[in-house]
mmCIF file of C-alpha atoms in Angstrom:
data_model
loop_
_atom_site.group_PDB
_atom_site.id
_atom_site.type_symbol
_atom_site.label_atom_id
_atom_site.label_comp_id
_atom_site.label_asym_id
_atom_site.label_seq_id
_atom_site.Cartn_x
_atom_site.Cartn_y
_atom_site.Cartn_z
ATOM 1 C CA MET A 25 0.000 0.000 0.000
ATOM 2 C CA GLY A 26 1.364 3.411 -0.992
ATOM 3 C CA LYS A 27 2.489 5.960 1.546
ATOM 4 C CA ILE A 28 0.835 9.386 1.354
ATOM 5 C CA ILE A 29 3.090 12.291 2.328
ATOM 6 C CA ALA A 30 1.858 15.897 2.482
ATOM 7 C CA LEU A 31 4.330 18.773 2.116
ATOM 8 C CA ALA A 32 2.958 21.600 4.201
ATOM 9 C CA ASN A 33 3.890 24.964 5.667
ATOM 10 C CA GLN A 34 1.462 27.869 5.635
ATOM 11 C CA LYS A 35 4.399 30.223 5.095
ATOM 12 C CA GLY A 36 4.905 30.857 1.378
ATOM 13 C CA GLY A 37 8.226 30.642 -0.426
ATOM 14 C CA VAL A 38 9.814 27.938 1.729
ATOM 15 C CA GLY A 39 10.380 25.482 -1.126
ATOM 16 C CA LYS A 40 7.295 23.231 -0.802
ATOM 17 C CA THR A 41 6.620 22.933 -4.517
ATOM 18 C CA THR A 42 10.296 22.692 -5.479
ATOM 19 C CA THR A 43 10.716 19.894 -2.946
ATOM 20 C CA THR A 44 7.546 18.085 -4.089
ATOM 21 C CA ILE A 45 8.538 18.098 -7.774
ATOM 22 C CA ASN A 46 12.148 17.099 -7.227
ATOM 23 C CA LEU A 47 11.569 14.571 -4.460
ATOM 24 C CA ALA A 48 8.913 12.894 -6.636
ATOM 25 C CA ALA A 49 11.271 12.805 -9.643
ATOM 26 C CA SER A 50 14.096 11.414 -7.472
ATOM 27 C CA LEU A 51 11.867 8.680 -6.004
ATOM 28 C CA ALA A 52 10.773 7.735 -9.536
ATOM 29 C CA THR A 53 14.429 7.652 -10.653
ATOM 30 C CA LEU A 54 15.034 5.192 -7.800
ATOM 31 C CA GLU A 55 12.352 2.993 -9.411
ATOM 32 C CA LYS A 56 9.468 3.842 -7.099
ATOM 33 C CA SER A 57 6.029 4.545 -8.589
ATOM 34 C CA VAL A 58 5.011 8.056 -7.561
ATOM 35 C CA LEU A 59 1.946 10.269 -7.856
ATOM 36 C CA VAL A 60 2.028 14.003 -7.192
ATOM 37 C CA LEU A 61 -1.259 15.591 -6.148
ATOM 38 C CA ASP A 62 -1.125 19.337 -6.751
ATOM 39 C CA ALA A 63 -3.410 20.765 -4.058
ATOM 40 C CA ASP A 64 -2.332 24.396 -4.577
ATOM 41 C CA PRO A 65 -4.530 26.641 -6.803
ATOM 42 C CA GLN A 66 -1.351 28.278 -8.171
ATOM 43 C CA ALA A 67 -0.695 24.928 -9.925
ATOM 44 C CA ASN A 68 3.082 25.422 -9.863
ATOM 45 C CA ALA A 69 3.787 21.722 -9.277
ATOM 46 C CA SER A 70 1.694 20.932 -12.367
ATOM 47 C CA SER A 71 3.549 23.335 -14.662
ATOM 48 C CA GLY A 72 6.879 22.409 -13.034
ATOM 49 C CA LEU A 73 6.302 18.809 -14.169
ATOM 50 C CA GLY A 74 5.497 19.897 -17.721
ATOM 51 C CA VAL A 75 1.683 19.915 -17.577
ATOM 52 C CA ASP A 76 0.084 22.619 -19.742
ATOM 53 C CA ILE A 77 -2.602 23.907 -17.369
ATOM 54 C CA GLN A 78 -4.626 25.347 -20.276
ATOM 55 C CA GLN A 79 -4.959 21.882 -21.832
ATOM 56 C CA VAL A 80 -6.123 20.117 -18.662
ATOM 57 C CA ASP A 81 -9.713 18.829 -18.931
ATOM 58 C CA CYS A 82 -9.857 17.248 -15.516
ATOM 59 C CA SER A 83 -8.015 18.457 -12.413
ATOM 60 C CA ILE A 84 -8.313 17.824 -8.684
ATOM 61 C CA TYR A 85 -11.020 20.528 -8.659
ATOM 62 C CA GLU A 86 -13.369 18.397 -10.822
ATOM 63 C CA CYS A 87 -12.744 15.380 -8.593
ATOM 64 C CA ILE A 88 -13.631 17.328 -5.433
ATOM 65 C CA VAL A 89 -16.567 19.392 -6.668
ATOM 66 C CA ASN A 90 -18.073 17.343 -9.526
ATOM 67 C CA LYS A 91 -17.183 13.927 -8.076
ATOM 68 C CA THR A 92 -15.335 13.034 -11.299
ATOM 69 C CA ASP A 93 -13.455 9.702 -11.214
ATOM 70 C CA VAL A 94 -10.007 10.443 -9.788
ATOM 71 C CA ARG A 95 -8.362 8.197 -12.422
ATOM 72 C CA ASP A 96 -9.569 10.599 -15.132
ATOM 73 C CA ALA A 97 -7.442 13.333 -13.542
ATOM 74 C CA ILE A 98 -4.130 11.411 -13.616
ATOM 75 C CA TYR A 99 -1.611 12.630 -16.201
ATOM 76 C CA THR A 100 1.764 11.074 -17.029
ATOM 77 C CA THR A 101 5.024 13.093 -16.992
ATOM 78 C CA ASP A 102 8.360 12.863 -18.812
ATOM 79 C CA ILE A 103 9.689 10.600 -16.055
ATOM 80 C CA ASP A 104 8.779 6.924 -16.072
ATOM 81 C CA GLY A 105 6.812 6.005 -12.978
ATOM 82 C CA LEU A 106 5.851 9.597 -12.122
ATOM 83 C CA ASP A 107 2.232 10.723 -12.578
ATOM 84 C CA ILE A 108 0.430 13.881 -11.510
ATOM 85 C CA ILE A 109 -3.081 15.015 -10.644
ATOM 86 C CA PRO A 110 -2.893 18.679 -11.680
ATOM 87 C CA SER A 111 -4.440 21.666 -9.984
ATOM 88 C CA HIS A 112 -6.408 24.598 -11.379
ATOM 89 C CA ILE A 113 -7.036 28.202 -10.329
ATOM 90 C CA ASP A 114 -10.697 27.162 -9.746
ATOM 91 C CA LEU A 115 -9.467 25.316 -6.651
ATOM 92 C CA VAL A 116 -9.541 28.712 -4.889
ATOM 93 C CA GLY A 117 -13.352 28.495 -4.886
ATOM 94 C CA ALA A 118 -13.477 24.810 -3.985
ATOM 95 C CA GLU A 119 -13.158 25.488 -0.249
ATOM 96 C CA ILE A 120 -16.437 27.428 -0.286
ATOM 97 C CA GLU A 121 -18.160 24.765 -2.392
ATOM 98 C CA MET A 122 -16.967 22.092 0.034
ATOM 99 C CA LEU A 123 -18.491 23.757 3.095
ATOM 100 C CA ASN A 124 -21.856 22.019 2.741
ATOM 101 C CA MET A 125 -20.492 18.640 1.692
ATOM 102 C CA PRO A 126 -20.779 15.704 4.103
ATOM 103 C CA ASN A 127 -17.430 14.669 5.644
ATOM 104 C CA ARG A 128 -15.843 17.692 3.984
ATOM 105 C CA GLU A 129 -12.489 17.167 5.732
ATOM 106 C CA LYS A 130 -12.174 13.628 4.316
ATOM 107 C CA ILE A 131 -12.862 14.209 0.611
ATOM 108 C CA LEU A 132 -9.210 13.852 -0.453
ATOM 109 C CA LYS A 133 -8.799 10.817 1.793
ATOM 110 C CA GLU A 134 -11.663 9.076 -0.020
ATOM 111 C CA LEU A 135 -10.309 10.056 -3.447
ATOM 112 C CA LEU A 136 -6.778 8.854 -2.734
ATOM 113 C CA GLY A 137 -8.076 5.710 -1.041
ATOM 114 C CA GLN A 138 -9.201 4.514 -4.485
ATOM 115 C CA ILE A 139 -5.682 4.704 -5.981
ATOM 116 C CA ARG A 140 -3.179 4.468 -3.127
ATOM 117 C CA ASN A 141 -2.432 0.820 -3.934
ATOM 118 C CA ASP A 142 -1.310 1.829 -7.445
ATOM 119 C CA TYR A 143 1.710 3.797 -6.149
ATOM 120 C CA ASP A 144 4.610 3.446 -3.726
ATOM 121 C CA TYR A 145 4.393 7.142 -2.772
ATOM 122 C CA ILE A 146 1.778 9.845 -3.173
ATOM 123 C CA LEU A 147 3.094 13.364 -2.505
ATOM 124 C CA ILE A 148 0.620 16.198 -1.861
ATOM 125 C CA ASP A 149 1.823 19.730 -2.572
ATOM 126 C CA CYS A 150 -0.234 21.894 -0.179
ATOM 127 C CA SER A 151 -1.031 25.565 -0.663
ATOM 128 C CA PRO A 152 0.561 28.123 1.681
ATOM 129 C CA SER A 153 -2.479 28.288 3.971
ATOM 130 C CA LEU A 154 -4.188 26.234 6.642
ATOM 131 C CA GLY A 155 -7.536 26.198 4.850
ATOM 132 C CA LEU A 156 -9.919 23.310 4.183
ATOM 133 C CA ILE A 157 -7.887 21.835 1.295
ATOM 134 C CA THR A 158 -4.747 21.680 3.462
ATOM 135 C CA VAL A 159 -6.803 20.134 6.281
ATOM 136 C CA ASN A 160 -8.004 17.563 3.697
ATOM 137 C CA ALA A 161 -4.407 16.855 2.667
ATOM 138 C CA LEU A 162 -3.294 16.333 6.276
ATOM 139 C CA THR A 163 -6.325 14.119 6.951
ATOM 140 C CA ALA A 164 -5.487 11.982 3.906
ATOM 141 C CA ALA A 165 -1.748 11.769 4.630
ATOM 142 C CA ASP A 166 0.229 9.211 6.610
ATOM 143 C CA SER A 167 2.925 11.770 7.311
ATOM 144 C CA VAL A 168 3.971 15.354 6.640
ATOM 145 C CA ILE A 169 7.242 16.887 5.485
ATOM 146 C CA ILE A 170 7.698 20.454 6.732
ATOM 147 C CA PRO A 171 10.124 22.485 4.606
ATOM 148 C CA VAL A 172 11.871 25.245 6.598
ATOM 149 C CA GLN A 173 13.938 27.827 4.747
ATOM 150 C CA CYS A 174 17.229 28.919 6.285
ATOM 151 C CA GLU A 175 16.193 32.550 6.636
ATOM 152 C CA TYR A 176 15.396 34.981 9.400
ATOM 153 C CA PHE A 177 11.674 34.273 9.910
ATOM 154 C CA ALA A 178 12.087 30.525 9.394
ATOM 155 C CA LEU A 179 10.566 29.339 12.658
ATOM 156 C CA GLU A 180 7.752 31.859 12.593
ATOM 157 C CA GLY A 181 4.450 30.098 11.979
ATOM 158 C CA ILE A 182 5.791 26.600 12.587
ATOM 159 C CA SER A 183 4.090 26.509 15.987
ATOM 160 C CA LYS A 184 0.766 27.307 14.270
ATOM 161 C CA LEU A 185 1.305 24.476 11.788
ATOM 162 C CA LEU A 186 2.288 22.052 14.571
ATOM 163 C CA ASN A 187 -0.845 23.042 16.447
ATOM 164 C CA THR A 188 -2.961 22.325 13.334
ATOM 165 C CA ILE A 189 -1.252 18.924 12.961
ATOM 166 C CA LYS A 190 -2.004 18.193 16.631
ATOM 167 C CA ILE A 191 -5.699 19.056 16.206
ATOM 168 C CA ILE A 192 -5.941 16.923 13.041
ATOM 169 C CA LYS A 193 -4.316 14.010 14.900
ATOM 170 C CA GLN A 194 -6.833 14.354 17.733
ATOM 171 C CA LYS A 195 -9.957 14.804 15.642
ATOM 172 C CA LEU A 196 -9.469 13.482 12.092
ATOM 173 C CA ASN A 197 -6.320 11.446 11.521
ATOM 174 C CA PRO A 198 -4.771 9.812 14.605
ATOM 175 C CA LYS A 199 -2.107 8.093 12.443
ATOM 176 C CA LEU A 200 -0.599 11.349 11.104
ATOM 177 C CA GLU A 201 3.144 11.547 11.811
ATOM 178 C CA ILE A 202 5.811 14.123 11.061
ATOM 179 C CA GLU A 203 8.050 12.576 8.405
ATOM 180 C CA GLY A 204 10.602 15.279 9.038
ATOM 181 C CA PHE A 205 11.650 18.922 8.942
ATOM 182 C CA LEU A 206 13.566 19.700 5.758
ATOM 183 C CA LEU A 207 15.977 22.643 5.689
ATOM 184 C CA THR A 208 15.820 24.396 2.313
ATOM 185 C CA MET A 209 17.677 27.286 0.623
ATOM 186 C CA TYR A 210 20.727 26.563 2.755
ATOM 187 C CA ASP A 211 23.888 28.549 2.079
ATOM 188 C CA SER A 212 26.761 27.326 4.229
ATOM 189 C CA ARG A 213 28.635 30.640 3.731
ATOM 190 C CA LEU A 214 25.994 32.556 5.663
ATOM 191 C CA ARG A 215 26.290 32.608 9.427
ATOM 192 C CA LEU A 216 22.522 33.088 9.718
ATOM 193 C CA ALA A 217 21.845 29.893 7.723
ATOM 194 C CA ASN A 218 24.066 27.935 10.113
ATOM 195 C CA GLN A 219 22.348 29.508 13.135
ATOM 196 C CA ILE A 220 18.898 28.546 11.784
ATOM 197 C CA TYR A 221 20.161 25.020 11.072
ATOM 198 C CA ASP A 222 21.444 24.671 14.661
ATOM 199 C CA GLU A 223 18.223 26.109 16.090
ATOM 200 C CA VAL A 224 15.918 23.779 14.097
ATOM 201 C CA LYS A 225 18.154 20.824 15.015
ATOM 202 C CA ARG A 226 18.034 21.777 18.702
ATOM 203 C CA HIS A 227 14.227 22.151 18.665
ATOM 204 C CA PHE A 228 13.278 19.096 16.642
ATOM 205 C CA GLN A 229 16.330 16.827 16.974
ATOM 206 C CA GLU A 230 15.894 13.482 15.200
ATOM 207 C CA LEU A 231 12.856 14.810 13.294
ATOM 208 C CA VAL A 232 15.204 16.900 11.115
ATOM 209 C CA PHE A 233 16.294 15.238 7.860
ATOM 210 C CA LYS A 234 20.043 14.685 7.524
ATOM 211 C CA THR A 235 19.759 15.939 3.952
ATOM 212 C CA VAL A 236 19.770 19.718 3.520
ATOM 213 C CA ILE A 237 18.615 21.386 0.287
ATOM 214 C CA GLN A 238 21.236 23.940 -0.692
ATOM 215 C CA ARG A 239 20.686 27.116 -2.667
ATOM 216 C CA ASN A 240 21.227 26.185 -6.295
ATOM 217 C CA VAL A 241 20.756 28.092 -9.558
ATOM 218 C CA LYS A 242 19.780 25.001 -11.568
ATOM 219 C CA LEU A 243 17.096 24.211 -8.993
ATOM 220 C CA SER A 244 15.603 27.685 -9.531
ATOM 221 C CA GLU A 245 15.842 27.489 -13.329
ATOM 222 C CA SER A 246 14.397 24.010 -13.935
ATOM 223 C CA PRO A 247 10.654 24.780 -13.285
ATOM 224 C CA SER A 248 10.625 27.402 -16.059
ATOM 225 C CA HIS A 249 11.542 24.561 -18.447
ATOM 226 C CA GLY A 250 8.773 22.344 -17.050
ATOM 227 C CA LEU A 251 11.378 19.871 -15.820
ATOM 228 C CA PRO A 252 12.490 18.526 -12.452
ATOM 229 C CA VAL A 253 16.150 19.360 -11.813
ATOM 230 C CA ILE A 254 17.237 15.729 -12.267
ATOM 231 C CA LEU A 255 16.220 15.982 -15.955
ATOM 232 C CA TYR A 256 17.439 19.560 -16.331
ATOM 233 C CA ASP A 257 20.913 18.995 -14.865
ATOM 234 C CA ALA A 258 21.513 15.653 -13.159
ATOM 235 C CA ASP A 259 24.961 16.729 -11.925
ATOM 236 C CA SER A 260 23.730 19.848 -10.136
ATOM 237 C CA THR A 261 23.781 20.221 -6.353
ATOM 238 C CA GLY A 262 19.972 20.495 -6.382
ATOM 239 C CA ALA A 263 19.609 17.134 -8.141
ATOM 240 C CA LYS A 264 22.074 15.446 -5.757
ATOM 241 C CA ASN A 265 20.363 16.911 -2.662
ATOM 242 C CA HIS A 266 16.923 15.649 -3.681
ATOM 243 C CA LEU A 267 18.267 12.211 -4.613
ATOM 244 C CA SER A 268 19.839 12.040 -1.162
ATOM 245 C CA LEU A 269 16.497 13.052 0.415
ATOM 246 C CA ALA A 270 14.664 10.368 -1.591
ATOM 247 C CA LYS A 271 17.127 7.715 -0.398
ATOM 248 C CA GLU A 272 16.711 8.905 3.189
ATOM 249 C CA ILE A 273 12.912 8.613 2.947
ATOM 250 C CA ILE A 274 13.081 5.166 1.315
ATOM 251 C CA SER A 275 15.454 3.802 3.985
ATOM 252 C CA LYS A 276 13.273 5.314 6.725
ATOM 253 C CA ASN A 277 10.189 3.578 5.323
ATOM 254 C CA CYS A 278 11.711 0.168 4.606
#
């Protein structure tokens, strides 16, 4: 049975989507079957994996609101073993449309329950908010990866996210675990980056991934080409970091 991992942090710009795309591509390169669910209305994970949003007939929005078969929303990518359920800007309105639905917090759980046996890993790219779609993602997930950027306000808002995770564990998903805190945008030359690293490590100890995602130009460039960094430049630091993260997750879940 596939493992469902949500990537969440209500703070924007921490590297959630970059991590989702590149971790998924790295897991697929290591011969795991992977599905990315783009649960962010900005649809950056979709375009970053080469999906032309304008050409998408069926996205996660149709599955949630129109009860379309989730298999109709699965698109293949340029990487063998990596599929995606794309997002759409309409997803912004889905939260309001979901308000009157029965079991509204468990809609994604039901959808993914139909296909979780088809994949080794399902990664959910959450939007930078703690709204109903993110609550759905955390209710559907087995675990959550929390990307933390090595910058001044890094730890701000994490307590709010941890509180949300705690409430979801109590009320909706008692099995939800923290897969790990992932330090992103790390620049070893900056004293501040090293201070943040030490602080996160002190706070969360063994919950912090050994792998750190370093600042890398190729990592920033690859989404504009609709490619994960491993296809854009396999020798880049960004590609090596995400491959290392994928190996860490696989060995943790053996």
